[in-house]
C-alpha atoms as one frame of an Amber mdcrd trajectory, in Angstrom:
protein
  36.884  30.714  -2.066  34.381  28.928   0.177  31.490  30.367  -1.787  32.965
  29.141  -5.072  33.434  25.662  -3.621  29.882  25.645  -2.311  28.502  26.669
  -5.711  30.523  23.920  -7.337  29.163  21.372  -4.847  25.623  22.543  -5.543
  26.112  22.149  -9.301  27.531  18.662  -8.800  24.588  17.774  -6.560  22.101
  18.930  -9.186  24.007  16.991 -11.835  23.882  13.813  -9.767  20.180  14.309
  -9.065  19.255  14.974 -12.689  18.847  11.281 -13.712  16.465  10.663 -10.801
  14.532  13.862 -11.557  14.280  12.916 -15.239  13.035   9.459 -14.289  10.365
  10.908 -11.994   9.230  13.364 -14.666   9.022  10.539 -17.198   7.267   7.827
 -15.208   5.287   9.909 -12.702   4.782  13.564 -13.590   3.810  13.049 -17.247
   1.242  10.256 -16.639  -0.220  12.181 -13.707  -0.480  15.362 -15.774  -2.105
  13.446 -18.618  -4.633  11.916 -16.223  -5.483  15.313 -14.738  -6.050  16.716
 -18.219  -8.123  13.679 -19.242 -10.376  14.094 -16.178 -11.281  17.565 -17.467
 -12.342  16.349 -20.912 -14.885  14.047 -22.544 -12.193  11.773 -23.984 -13.674
   8.491 -25.172 -12.832   6.134 -28.038 -16.564   5.523 -28.515 -17.605   9.082
 -29.320 -17.657  10.743 -32.697 -15.955  14.066 -33.216 -13.339  15.829 -31.232
 -12.762  15.661 -27.500 -14.436  18.518 -25.615 -13.183  20.300 -22.539 -15.797
  19.881 -19.773 -13.917  21.304 -16.784 -14.842  19.782 -13.430 -18.064  18.258
 -14.746 -16.759  14.675 -14.486 -16.125  14.938 -10.743 -19.636  15.672  -9.357
 -21.087  13.118 -11.801 -19.319  10.334  -9.892 -21.212  11.087  -6.694 -24.492
  10.308  -8.427 -23.351   6.825  -9.440 -24.708   4.214  -6.968 -21.978   1.771
  -7.994 -19.383   4.217  -6.671 -20.772   4.051  -3.145 -20.828   0.259  -3.202
 -17.231   0.179  -4.393 -16.261   2.791  -1.790 -17.810   0.699   1.019 -15.959
  -2.436  -0.105 -12.725  -0.467  -0.497 -13.072   1.005   2.999 -13.668  -2.408
   4.580 -10.811  -3.927   2.581  -8.452  -1.097   3.522  -9.243  -1.117   7.239
  -9.030  -4.901   7.637  -5.807  -5.309   5.677  -4.084  -2.261   7.196  -4.792
  -3.287  10.796  -3.741  -6.883  10.173  -0.582  -5.919   8.263   0.507  -3.456
  10.930  -0.074  -5.936  13.762   1.698  -8.802  11.998   4.497  -6.606  10.658
   5.215  -5.152  14.084   5.193  -8.644  15.553   7.659  -9.837  12.909   9.936
  -6.861  13.558   9.974  -7.436  17.317  10.628 -11.137  16.775  13.586 -10.509
  14.470  15.038  -7.695  16.582  16.656 -10.224  18.943  19.129 -12.924  17.922
  17.967 -16.529  18.228  18.839 -19.845  16.542  17.485 -19.940  12.994  16.901
 -16.186  12.848  18.239 -15.986   9.266  15.811 -18.641   8.043  12.902 -16.916
   9.762  13.937 -13.598   8.207  13.993 -15.171   4.742  10.604 -16.801   5.288
   9.117 -13.459   6.302  10.797 -11.383   3.581  10.364 -13.747   0.594   6.661
 -12.915  -0.048   7.678  -9.313  -0.731  10.987 -10.115  -2.420   9.312 -12.105
  -5.184   7.659 -10.124  -8.016   3.993  -9.426  -7.371   2.893 -11.429 -10.409
   4.759 -14.535  -9.209   3.340 -14.215  -5.696  -0.190 -13.697  -7.041  -0.025
 -16.742  -9.300   1.388 -18.896  -6.492  -1.359 -17.748  -4.135  -4.028 -18.302
  -6.788  -2.842 -21.842  -7.488  -2.757 -22.534  -3.757  -6.408 -21.556  -3.320
  -7.565 -22.887  -6.708  -5.281 -25.807  -7.672  -4.941 -26.032 -11.476  -4.475
 -29.816 -11.285  -6.052 -32.408  -8.974  -4.210 -32.504  -5.676  -4.788 -34.022
  -2.260  -6.447 -30.868  -0.945  -8.372 -29.855  -4.102 -11.718 -31.231  -2.811
 -11.175 -29.450   0.518 -10.464 -26.077  -1.152 -13.472 -26.468  -3.421 -15.758
 -27.317  -0.505 -14.356 -24.384   1.484 -15.045 -21.974  -1.380 -18.655 -23.075
  -1.744 -19.152 -22.984   2.022 -17.853 -19.415   2.313 -19.853 -18.181  -0.687
 -22.953 -19.973   0.554 -22.695 -18.492   4.038 -21.614 -14.941   3.150 -22.867
 -14.520  -0.420 -21.354 -14.648  -3.883 -17.899 -13.102  -4.132 -17.091 -13.617
  -0.443 -14.417 -16.208  -1.222 -12.789 -13.940  -3.796 -12.816 -11.030  -1.328
 -11.336 -13.247   1.402  -8.594 -14.587  -0.865  -7.543 -11.094  -2.009  -7.630
  -9.822   1.583  -5.463 -12.679   2.863  -3.000 -12.212   0.013  -2.669  -8.491
   0.704  -2.096  -9.213   4.407   0.410 -11.988   3.686   2.514  -9.929   1.281
   2.085  -6.539   2.951   2.959  -7.711   6.463   6.211  -9.067   5.038   7.287
  -5.623   3.831   6.065  -3.796   6.944   7.914  -6.272   9.162  11.238  -5.673
   7.420  10.583  -1.922   7.271   9.879  -1.675  11.010  12.864  -3.907  11.744
  15.047  -1.309  10.010  13.439   1.319  12.231  14.211  -0.682  15.371  17.811
  -1.188  14.270  18.129   2.587  13.741  17.314   3.257  17.412  20.392   3.417
  19.677  20.456   0.198  21.752  21.286   2.224  24.861  17.693   3.467  24.970
  16.332  -0.066  25.155  18.915  -0.954  27.809  17.840   2.010  29.937  14.197
   1.006  29.506  15.064  -2.505  30.692  16.541  -1.044  33.863  13.514   1.176
  34.447  10.834  -1.474  33.994  10.716  -5.263  33.921   7.345  -5.311  32.204
   7.718  -6.023  28.442   4.278  -4.494  27.838   5.218  -1.194  29.488   8.525
  -1.040  27.613   6.685  -1.687  24.376   4.105   1.101  24.839   6.320   3.654
  26.572   9.589   3.149  24.673   9.298   1.086  21.483   6.120   2.638  20.071
   7.174   6.301  20.635  10.561   5.642  19.049   8.952   3.989  16.029   6.258
   6.626  15.481   7.611   8.009  12.165   8.149   4.474  10.834   4.677   3.400
  11.946   3.095   6.420  10.245   4.859   5.692   6.963   4.057   1.971   7.210
   0.344   2.681   7.713   0.341   5.166   4.833   1.991   2.673   2.475  -0.539
   0.072   3.552  -3.419   2.456   2.866  -2.159   3.426  -0.589  -1.593  -0.171
  -1.695  -5.079  -1.129  -0.513  -6.825   1.918  -2.043  -5.104   1.496  -5.392
  -5.217  -2.309  -5.461  -6.182  -3.304  -8.990  -3.588  -5.859 -10.104  -4.093
  -8.201  -7.153  -7.888  -8.120  -7.451  -7.708  -8.677 -11.182  -5.197 -11.523
 -11.106  -6.582 -13.368  -8.093 -10.085 -13.408  -9.582  -8.737 -14.378 -13.037
 -10.244 -11.225 -14.532 -13.676 -11.983 -13.056 -13.991  -9.099 -10.611 -16.938
 -10.293  -8.562 -16.684  -7.504  -5.991 -15.919  -3.888  -6.833 -13.248  -1.659
  -5.344 -12.595   1.891  -6.471  -9.606   0.805  -8.581 -11.545  -1.845 -10.512
 -14.517   0.518 -10.797 -12.332   3.090 -12.544 -10.785   0.384 -14.730 -14.145
  -0.920 -15.929 -15.438   2.600 -16.452 -12.522   3.309 -18.783 -11.975  -0.025
 -20.544 -15.466  -1.453 -20.686 -17.423   1.784 -20.750 -14.955   3.787 -22.814
 -15.335   6.793 -20.487 -11.757   7.898 -19.982 -12.654  11.293 -18.541 -14.941
  10.064 -15.724 -12.575   7.164 -15.003  -9.635   9.551 -14.587 -11.732  11.777
 -12.341 -12.718   8.775 -10.214  -9.116   7.682  -9.715  -7.960  11.227  -8.920
 -10.696  11.660  -6.312  -8.669   9.357  -4.056  -5.671  11.697  -4.027  -7.016
  14.282  -1.525  -8.114  11.450   0.776  -4.668   9.881   0.722  -2.927  13.217
   1.316  -5.250  13.990   4.213  -4.610  10.521   5.599  -0.861  11.053   5.335
  -1.064  14.384   7.178  -3.283  12.888   9.886  -1.024   9.871  10.359   2.104
  11.943  10.832   0.173  14.286  13.123  -0.881  11.350  15.309   2.254   9.199
  15.172   4.858  11.973  14.974   3.419  15.188  16.455   5.458  18.438  16.420
   7.958  18.987  19.197   5.840  21.668  20.870   2.831  19.320  20.907   4.874
  16.534  22.488   6.176  18.952  25.123
């Protein structure tokens, strides 16, 4: 009787999961499979004849492209700067909102709104803030600031700075709310015991708060890394289609759209996958080690 009931529960569970599984297969598995297959071919709208199967030939070809290494260096700098800043600001927001204070709801809304709005709306608002479409009181100041930054650091520095600040502004919003959920999931008795053990907020933070938030911190850093590595829309929109500095995402886009090389472009984008998986494993190893390692 129990076995029959269990089998029925399993069938119901699979039935309830089927829409989500179908959605994943439609929007994730099929495009990923198509991209993997494309990376193994010479698919291009510019070539005559049929598409040839070239195996792994497209992958080593990318390492000989000097533009790849320039894009990789910019992507690495962009990823490190934005990830560190987003984690620091997000954790600060979470700790600020973890305690009740007058106006806490308004502060929560101010922090969460950058992520709550659609990315396209946030990008356009940020772009108009830095490059006013109509004459405003601060238009001359923003123009002078742009030319000063580009003159001091080189062409494209202002565009890189604007995209970096936007990623930090929007990403720290999400990480702050995400870590706040992690803090709220911790039993308050643990924080009360820590308060009795030590009066130093710094010691309680490092010895209690950080260890309890390790899994949340690992996932937050991983999400930050993936959004920075695969950032194409923000770079494209904030530079109005004039990508004056390359990242790996825009490099793959131009290779496919402008160069018509779908196979190499797919291989370039897929080359990031092992790095991200290794980063995910390393993060969870550092932030949430196995029980025997912690012991």
